[in-house]
mmCIF file of C-alpha atoms and ligand atoms in Angstrom:
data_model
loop_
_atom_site.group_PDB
_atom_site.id
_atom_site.type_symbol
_atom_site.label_atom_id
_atom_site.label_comp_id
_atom_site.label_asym_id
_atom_site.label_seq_id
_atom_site.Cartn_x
_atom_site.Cartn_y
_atom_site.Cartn_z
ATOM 1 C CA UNK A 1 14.093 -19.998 36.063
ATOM 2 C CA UNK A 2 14.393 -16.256 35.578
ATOM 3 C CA UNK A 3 11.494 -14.728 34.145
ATOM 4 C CA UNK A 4 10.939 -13.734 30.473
ATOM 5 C CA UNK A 5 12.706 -10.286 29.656
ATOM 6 C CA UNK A 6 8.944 -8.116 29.770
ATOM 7 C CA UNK A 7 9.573 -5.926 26.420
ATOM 8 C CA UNK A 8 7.976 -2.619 25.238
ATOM 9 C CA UNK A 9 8.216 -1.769 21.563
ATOM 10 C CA UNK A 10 7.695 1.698 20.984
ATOM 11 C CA UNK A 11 6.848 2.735 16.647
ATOM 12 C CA UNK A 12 5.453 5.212 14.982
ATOM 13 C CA UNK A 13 4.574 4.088 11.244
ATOM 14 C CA UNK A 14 4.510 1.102 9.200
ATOM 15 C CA UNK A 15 6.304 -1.172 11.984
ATOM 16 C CA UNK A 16 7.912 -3.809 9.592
ATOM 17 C CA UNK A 17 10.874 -4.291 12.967
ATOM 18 C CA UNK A 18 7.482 -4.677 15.202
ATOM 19 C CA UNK A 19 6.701 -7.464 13.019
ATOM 20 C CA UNK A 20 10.106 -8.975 13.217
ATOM 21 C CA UNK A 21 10.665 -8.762 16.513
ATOM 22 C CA UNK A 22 7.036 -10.363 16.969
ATOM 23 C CA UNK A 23 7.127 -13.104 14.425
ATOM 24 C CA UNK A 24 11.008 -13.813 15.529
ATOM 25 C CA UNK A 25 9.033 -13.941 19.200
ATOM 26 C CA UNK A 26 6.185 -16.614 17.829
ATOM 27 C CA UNK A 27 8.745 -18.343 16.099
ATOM 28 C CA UNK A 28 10.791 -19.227 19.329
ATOM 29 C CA UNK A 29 13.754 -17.308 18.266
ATOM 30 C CA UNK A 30 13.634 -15.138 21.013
ATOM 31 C CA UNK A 31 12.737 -17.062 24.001
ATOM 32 C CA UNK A 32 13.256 -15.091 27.210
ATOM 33 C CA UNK A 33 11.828 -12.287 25.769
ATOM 34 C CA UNK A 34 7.397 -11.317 25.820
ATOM 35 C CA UNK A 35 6.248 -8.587 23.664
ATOM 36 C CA UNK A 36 3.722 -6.762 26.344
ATOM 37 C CA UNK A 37 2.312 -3.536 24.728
ATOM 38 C CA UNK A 38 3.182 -1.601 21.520
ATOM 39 C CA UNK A 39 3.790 2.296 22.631
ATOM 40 C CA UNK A 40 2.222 4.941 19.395
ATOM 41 C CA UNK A 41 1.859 8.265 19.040
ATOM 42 C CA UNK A 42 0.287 7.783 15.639
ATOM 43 C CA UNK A 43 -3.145 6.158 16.486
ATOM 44 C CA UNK A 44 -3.748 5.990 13.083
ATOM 45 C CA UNK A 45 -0.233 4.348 12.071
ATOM 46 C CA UNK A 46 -0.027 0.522 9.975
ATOM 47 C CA UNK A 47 1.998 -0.600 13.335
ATOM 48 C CA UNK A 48 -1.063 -0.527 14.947
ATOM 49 C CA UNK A 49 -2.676 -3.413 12.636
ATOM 50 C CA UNK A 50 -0.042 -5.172 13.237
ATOM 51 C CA UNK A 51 -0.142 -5.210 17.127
ATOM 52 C CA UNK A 52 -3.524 -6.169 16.947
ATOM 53 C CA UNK A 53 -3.489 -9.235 14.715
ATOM 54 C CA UNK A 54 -0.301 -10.189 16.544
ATOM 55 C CA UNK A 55 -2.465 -9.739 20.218
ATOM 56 C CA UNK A 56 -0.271 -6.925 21.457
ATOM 57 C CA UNK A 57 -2.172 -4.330 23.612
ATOM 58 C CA UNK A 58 -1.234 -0.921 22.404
ATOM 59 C CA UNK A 59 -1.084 2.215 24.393
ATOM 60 C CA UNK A 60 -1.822 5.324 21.441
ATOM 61 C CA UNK A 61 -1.715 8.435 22.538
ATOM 62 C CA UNK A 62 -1.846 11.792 20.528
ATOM 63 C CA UNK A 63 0.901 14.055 21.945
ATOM 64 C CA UNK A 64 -1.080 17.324 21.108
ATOM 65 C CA UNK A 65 -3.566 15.962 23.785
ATOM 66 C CA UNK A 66 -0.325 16.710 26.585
ATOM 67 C CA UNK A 67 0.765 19.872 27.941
ATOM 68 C CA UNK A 68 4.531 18.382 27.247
ATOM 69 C CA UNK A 69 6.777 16.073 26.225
ATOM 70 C CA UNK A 70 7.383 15.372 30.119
ATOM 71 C CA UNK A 71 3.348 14.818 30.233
ATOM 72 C CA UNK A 72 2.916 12.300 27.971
ATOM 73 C CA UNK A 73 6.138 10.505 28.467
ATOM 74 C CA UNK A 74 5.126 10.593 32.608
ATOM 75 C CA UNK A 75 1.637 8.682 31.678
ATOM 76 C CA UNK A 76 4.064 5.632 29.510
ATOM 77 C CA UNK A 77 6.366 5.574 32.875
ATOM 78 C CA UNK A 78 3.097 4.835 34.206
ATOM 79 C CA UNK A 79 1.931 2.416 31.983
ATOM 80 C CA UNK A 80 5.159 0.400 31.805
ATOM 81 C CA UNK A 81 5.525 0.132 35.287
ATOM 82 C CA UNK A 82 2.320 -0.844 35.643
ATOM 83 C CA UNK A 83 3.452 -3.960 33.029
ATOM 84 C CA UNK A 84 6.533 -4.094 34.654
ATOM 85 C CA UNK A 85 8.231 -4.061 31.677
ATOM 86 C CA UNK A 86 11.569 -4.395 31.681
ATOM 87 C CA UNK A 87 12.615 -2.827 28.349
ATOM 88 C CA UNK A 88 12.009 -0.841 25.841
ATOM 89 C CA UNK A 89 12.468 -1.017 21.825
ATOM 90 C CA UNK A 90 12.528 1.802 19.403
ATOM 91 C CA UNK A 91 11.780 1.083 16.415
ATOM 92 C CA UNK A 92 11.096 3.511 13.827
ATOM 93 C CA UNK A 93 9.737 5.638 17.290
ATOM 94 C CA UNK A 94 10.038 9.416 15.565
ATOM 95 C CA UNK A 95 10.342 11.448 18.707
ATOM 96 C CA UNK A 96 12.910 11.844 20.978
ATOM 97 C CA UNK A 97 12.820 10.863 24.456
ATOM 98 C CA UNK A 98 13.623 12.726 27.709
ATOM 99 C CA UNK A 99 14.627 12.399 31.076
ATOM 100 C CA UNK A 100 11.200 11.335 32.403
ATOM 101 C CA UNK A 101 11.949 8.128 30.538
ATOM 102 C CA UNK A 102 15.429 7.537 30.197
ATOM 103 C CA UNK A 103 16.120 7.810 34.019
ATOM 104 C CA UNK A 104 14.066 5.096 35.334
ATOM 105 C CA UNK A 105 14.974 3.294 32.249
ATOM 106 C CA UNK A 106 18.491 4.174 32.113
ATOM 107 C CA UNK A 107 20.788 0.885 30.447
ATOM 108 C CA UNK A 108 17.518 -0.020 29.321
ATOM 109 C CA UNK A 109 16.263 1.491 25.901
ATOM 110 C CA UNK A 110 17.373 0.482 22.533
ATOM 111 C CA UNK A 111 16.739 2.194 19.142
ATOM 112 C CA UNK A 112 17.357 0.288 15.457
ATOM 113 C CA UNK A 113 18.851 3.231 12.902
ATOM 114 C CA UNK A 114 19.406 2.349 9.519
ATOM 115 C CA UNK A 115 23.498 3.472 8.922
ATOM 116 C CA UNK A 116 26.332 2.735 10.571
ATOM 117 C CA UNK A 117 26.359 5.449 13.455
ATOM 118 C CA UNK A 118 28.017 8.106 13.910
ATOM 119 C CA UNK A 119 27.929 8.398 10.380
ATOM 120 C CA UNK A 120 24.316 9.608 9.244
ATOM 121 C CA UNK A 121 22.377 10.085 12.862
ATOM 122 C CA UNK A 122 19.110 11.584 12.502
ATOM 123 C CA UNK A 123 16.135 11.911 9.997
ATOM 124 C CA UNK A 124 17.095 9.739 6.438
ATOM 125 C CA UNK A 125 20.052 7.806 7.079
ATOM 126 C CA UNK A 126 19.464 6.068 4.252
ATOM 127 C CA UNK A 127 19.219 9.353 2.002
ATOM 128 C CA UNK A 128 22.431 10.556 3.819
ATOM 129 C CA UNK A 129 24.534 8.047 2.937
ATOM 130 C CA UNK A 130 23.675 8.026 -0.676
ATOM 131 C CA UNK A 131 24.048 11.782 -1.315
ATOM 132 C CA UNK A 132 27.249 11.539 0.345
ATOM 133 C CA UNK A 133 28.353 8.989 -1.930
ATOM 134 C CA UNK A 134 29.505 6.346 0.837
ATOM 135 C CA UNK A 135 30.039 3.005 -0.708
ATOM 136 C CA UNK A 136 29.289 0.859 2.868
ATOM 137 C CA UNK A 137 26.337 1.507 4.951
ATOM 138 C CA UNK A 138 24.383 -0.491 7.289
ATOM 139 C CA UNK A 139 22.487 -1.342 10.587
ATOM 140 C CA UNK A 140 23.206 0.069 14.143
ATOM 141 C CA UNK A 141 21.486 -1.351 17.333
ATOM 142 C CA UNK A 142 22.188 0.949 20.223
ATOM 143 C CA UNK A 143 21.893 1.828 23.615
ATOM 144 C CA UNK A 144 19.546 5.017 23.773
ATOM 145 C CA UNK A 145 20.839 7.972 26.028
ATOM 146 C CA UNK A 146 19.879 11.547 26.137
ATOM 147 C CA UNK A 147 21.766 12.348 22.612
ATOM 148 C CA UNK A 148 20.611 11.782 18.728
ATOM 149 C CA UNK A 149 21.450 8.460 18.285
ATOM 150 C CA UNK A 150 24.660 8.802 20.279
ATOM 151 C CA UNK A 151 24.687 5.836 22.756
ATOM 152 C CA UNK A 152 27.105 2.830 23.441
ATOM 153 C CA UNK A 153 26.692 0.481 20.008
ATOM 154 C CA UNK A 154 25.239 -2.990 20.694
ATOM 155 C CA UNK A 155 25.279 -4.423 17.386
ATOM 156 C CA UNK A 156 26.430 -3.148 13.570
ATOM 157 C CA UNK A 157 25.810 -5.101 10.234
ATOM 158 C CA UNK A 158 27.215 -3.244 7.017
ATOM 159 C CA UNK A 159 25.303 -3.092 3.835
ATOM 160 C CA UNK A 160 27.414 -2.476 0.395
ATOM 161 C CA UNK A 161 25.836 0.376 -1.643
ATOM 162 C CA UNK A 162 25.848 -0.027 -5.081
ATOM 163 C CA UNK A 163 26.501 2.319 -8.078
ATOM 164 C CA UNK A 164 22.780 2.290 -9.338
ATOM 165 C CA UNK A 165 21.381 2.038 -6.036
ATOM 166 C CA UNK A 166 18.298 4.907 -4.895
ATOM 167 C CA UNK A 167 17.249 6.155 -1.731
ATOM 168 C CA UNK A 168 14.346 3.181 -1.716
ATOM 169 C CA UNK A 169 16.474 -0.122 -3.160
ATOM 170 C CA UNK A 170 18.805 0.494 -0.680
ATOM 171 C CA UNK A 171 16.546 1.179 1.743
ATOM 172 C CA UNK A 172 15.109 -2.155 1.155
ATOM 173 C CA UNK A 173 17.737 -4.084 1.495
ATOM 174 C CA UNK A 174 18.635 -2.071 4.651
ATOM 175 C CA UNK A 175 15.402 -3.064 6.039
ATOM 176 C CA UNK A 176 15.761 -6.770 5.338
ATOM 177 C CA UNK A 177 18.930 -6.548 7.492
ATOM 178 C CA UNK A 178 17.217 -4.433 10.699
ATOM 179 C CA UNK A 179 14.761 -7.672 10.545
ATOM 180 C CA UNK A 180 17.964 -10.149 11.152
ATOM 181 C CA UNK A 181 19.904 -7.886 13.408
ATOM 182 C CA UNK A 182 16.823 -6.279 15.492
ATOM 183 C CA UNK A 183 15.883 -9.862 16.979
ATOM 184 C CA UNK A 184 18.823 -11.225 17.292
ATOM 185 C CA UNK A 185 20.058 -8.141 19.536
ATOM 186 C CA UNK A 186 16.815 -8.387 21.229
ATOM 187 C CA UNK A 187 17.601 -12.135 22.182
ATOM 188 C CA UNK A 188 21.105 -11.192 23.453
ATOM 189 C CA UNK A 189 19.312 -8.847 25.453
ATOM 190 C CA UNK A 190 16.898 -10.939 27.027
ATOM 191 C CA UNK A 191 19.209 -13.745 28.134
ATOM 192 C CA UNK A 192 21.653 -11.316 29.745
ATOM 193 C CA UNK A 193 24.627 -11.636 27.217
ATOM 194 C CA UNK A 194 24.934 -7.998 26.893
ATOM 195 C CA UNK A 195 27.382 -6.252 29.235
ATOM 196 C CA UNK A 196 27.250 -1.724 29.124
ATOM 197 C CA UNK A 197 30.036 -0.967 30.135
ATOM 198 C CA UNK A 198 30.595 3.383 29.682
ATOM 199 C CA UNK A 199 30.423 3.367 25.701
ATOM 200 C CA UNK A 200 31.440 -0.433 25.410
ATOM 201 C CA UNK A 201 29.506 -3.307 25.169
ATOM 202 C CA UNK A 202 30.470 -6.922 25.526
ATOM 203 C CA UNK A 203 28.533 -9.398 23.866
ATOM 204 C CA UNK A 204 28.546 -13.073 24.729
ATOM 205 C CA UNK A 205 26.948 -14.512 21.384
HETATM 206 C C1 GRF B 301 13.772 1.767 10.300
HETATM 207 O O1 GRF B 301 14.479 1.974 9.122
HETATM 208 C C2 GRF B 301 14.624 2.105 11.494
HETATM 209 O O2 GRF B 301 15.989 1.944 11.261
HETATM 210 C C3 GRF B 301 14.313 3.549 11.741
HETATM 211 O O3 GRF B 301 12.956 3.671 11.426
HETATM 212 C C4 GRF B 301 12.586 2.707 10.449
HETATM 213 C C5 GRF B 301 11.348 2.025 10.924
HETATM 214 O O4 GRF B 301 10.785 1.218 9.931
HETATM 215 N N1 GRF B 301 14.634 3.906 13.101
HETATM 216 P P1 GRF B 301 9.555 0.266 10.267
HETATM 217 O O5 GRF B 301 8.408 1.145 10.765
HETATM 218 O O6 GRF B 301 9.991 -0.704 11.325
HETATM 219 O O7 GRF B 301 9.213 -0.405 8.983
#
């Protein structure tokens, strides 16, 4: 038997999608996948409490201790191939990520964003799509690549906005969804249903 997919979850704040992707992992929802180390730049963040009652090692680093971005992303290259972990998970992880680590990972990072991309990339999705009045939104799981959330689509769940909705109610409900969708992707993953093919990907759910 293969074995399990060895995954990296890489956060920066409160880490609700760390703890759905590790309860979904306790639960046996996601079985050919291990959760080996939470990745933080923000020693002090909530996601942090969360990897430790869960029994996650964490690597947290403060970037202003680095010379670079290339300094500190060459010491996690380190780290995860030290783990040999075989992918990594953004999720809600607020930098962006170069060369250093998308080459040897390349085909092998995913990031959560809370819209349905390429509408709203960036900072406040969820602000985004109410100023601009949209009336569906939603969940993208996608392939990272060297862009602002630009990469090949993996999974998409809409969410209906509604007239009295605010940034935060509909940010809620956004979030419930990223805690269906972010596992479930994750389990595709791991048992090798997912085919990347240039920007498409083939699922076999
Ligand atoms: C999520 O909304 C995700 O879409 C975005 O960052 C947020 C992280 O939230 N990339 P949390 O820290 O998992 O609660």
């Amino acid at each position: 038997m293969k074995r399990p997919t060895r995954v990296a979850v890489f956060a920066s704040g409160s880490g609700s999608n760390f703890q759905a992707l590790t309860d979904a992992v306790a639960e046996g929802r996601i079985p050919a996948a291990q959760l080996v180390l939470l990745v933080t730049d923000k020693p002090q963040a909530a996601v942090v409490d969360r990897a430790e009652r869960a029994g996650v090692p964490v690597f947290a680093f403060r970037p202003r201790d680095y010379a670079s971005r290339e300094a500190y992303e060459a010491e996690i290259v380190a780290r995860l191939t030290e783990l040999e972990v075989d992918l990594i998970v953004l999720a809600g992880y607020m930098r962006l990520v170069t060369s250093t680590l998308l080459t040897p990972f390349a085909g092998r990072i995913v990031n959560i964003h809370p819209s349905l991309l390429p509408s709203f990339p960036g900072v406040d999705g969820v602000r985004q799509a109410i100023e601009y009045g949209v009336k569906v939104t939603g969940v993208t799981v996608h392939f990272v690549d060297a862009g602002l959330d630009t990469g090949p689509v993996l999974l998409q769940r809409a969410v209906e906005v509604l007239d009295d909705d605010t940034e935060e109610t509909l940010a809620a409900r956004i979030h419930a969804v990223e805690h269906e969708l972010y596992p479930e992707a994750i389990r595709l993953l791991s048992e090798g249903r997912v085919e990347l093919d240039g920007r498409k990907v083939r699922l076999r759910k």
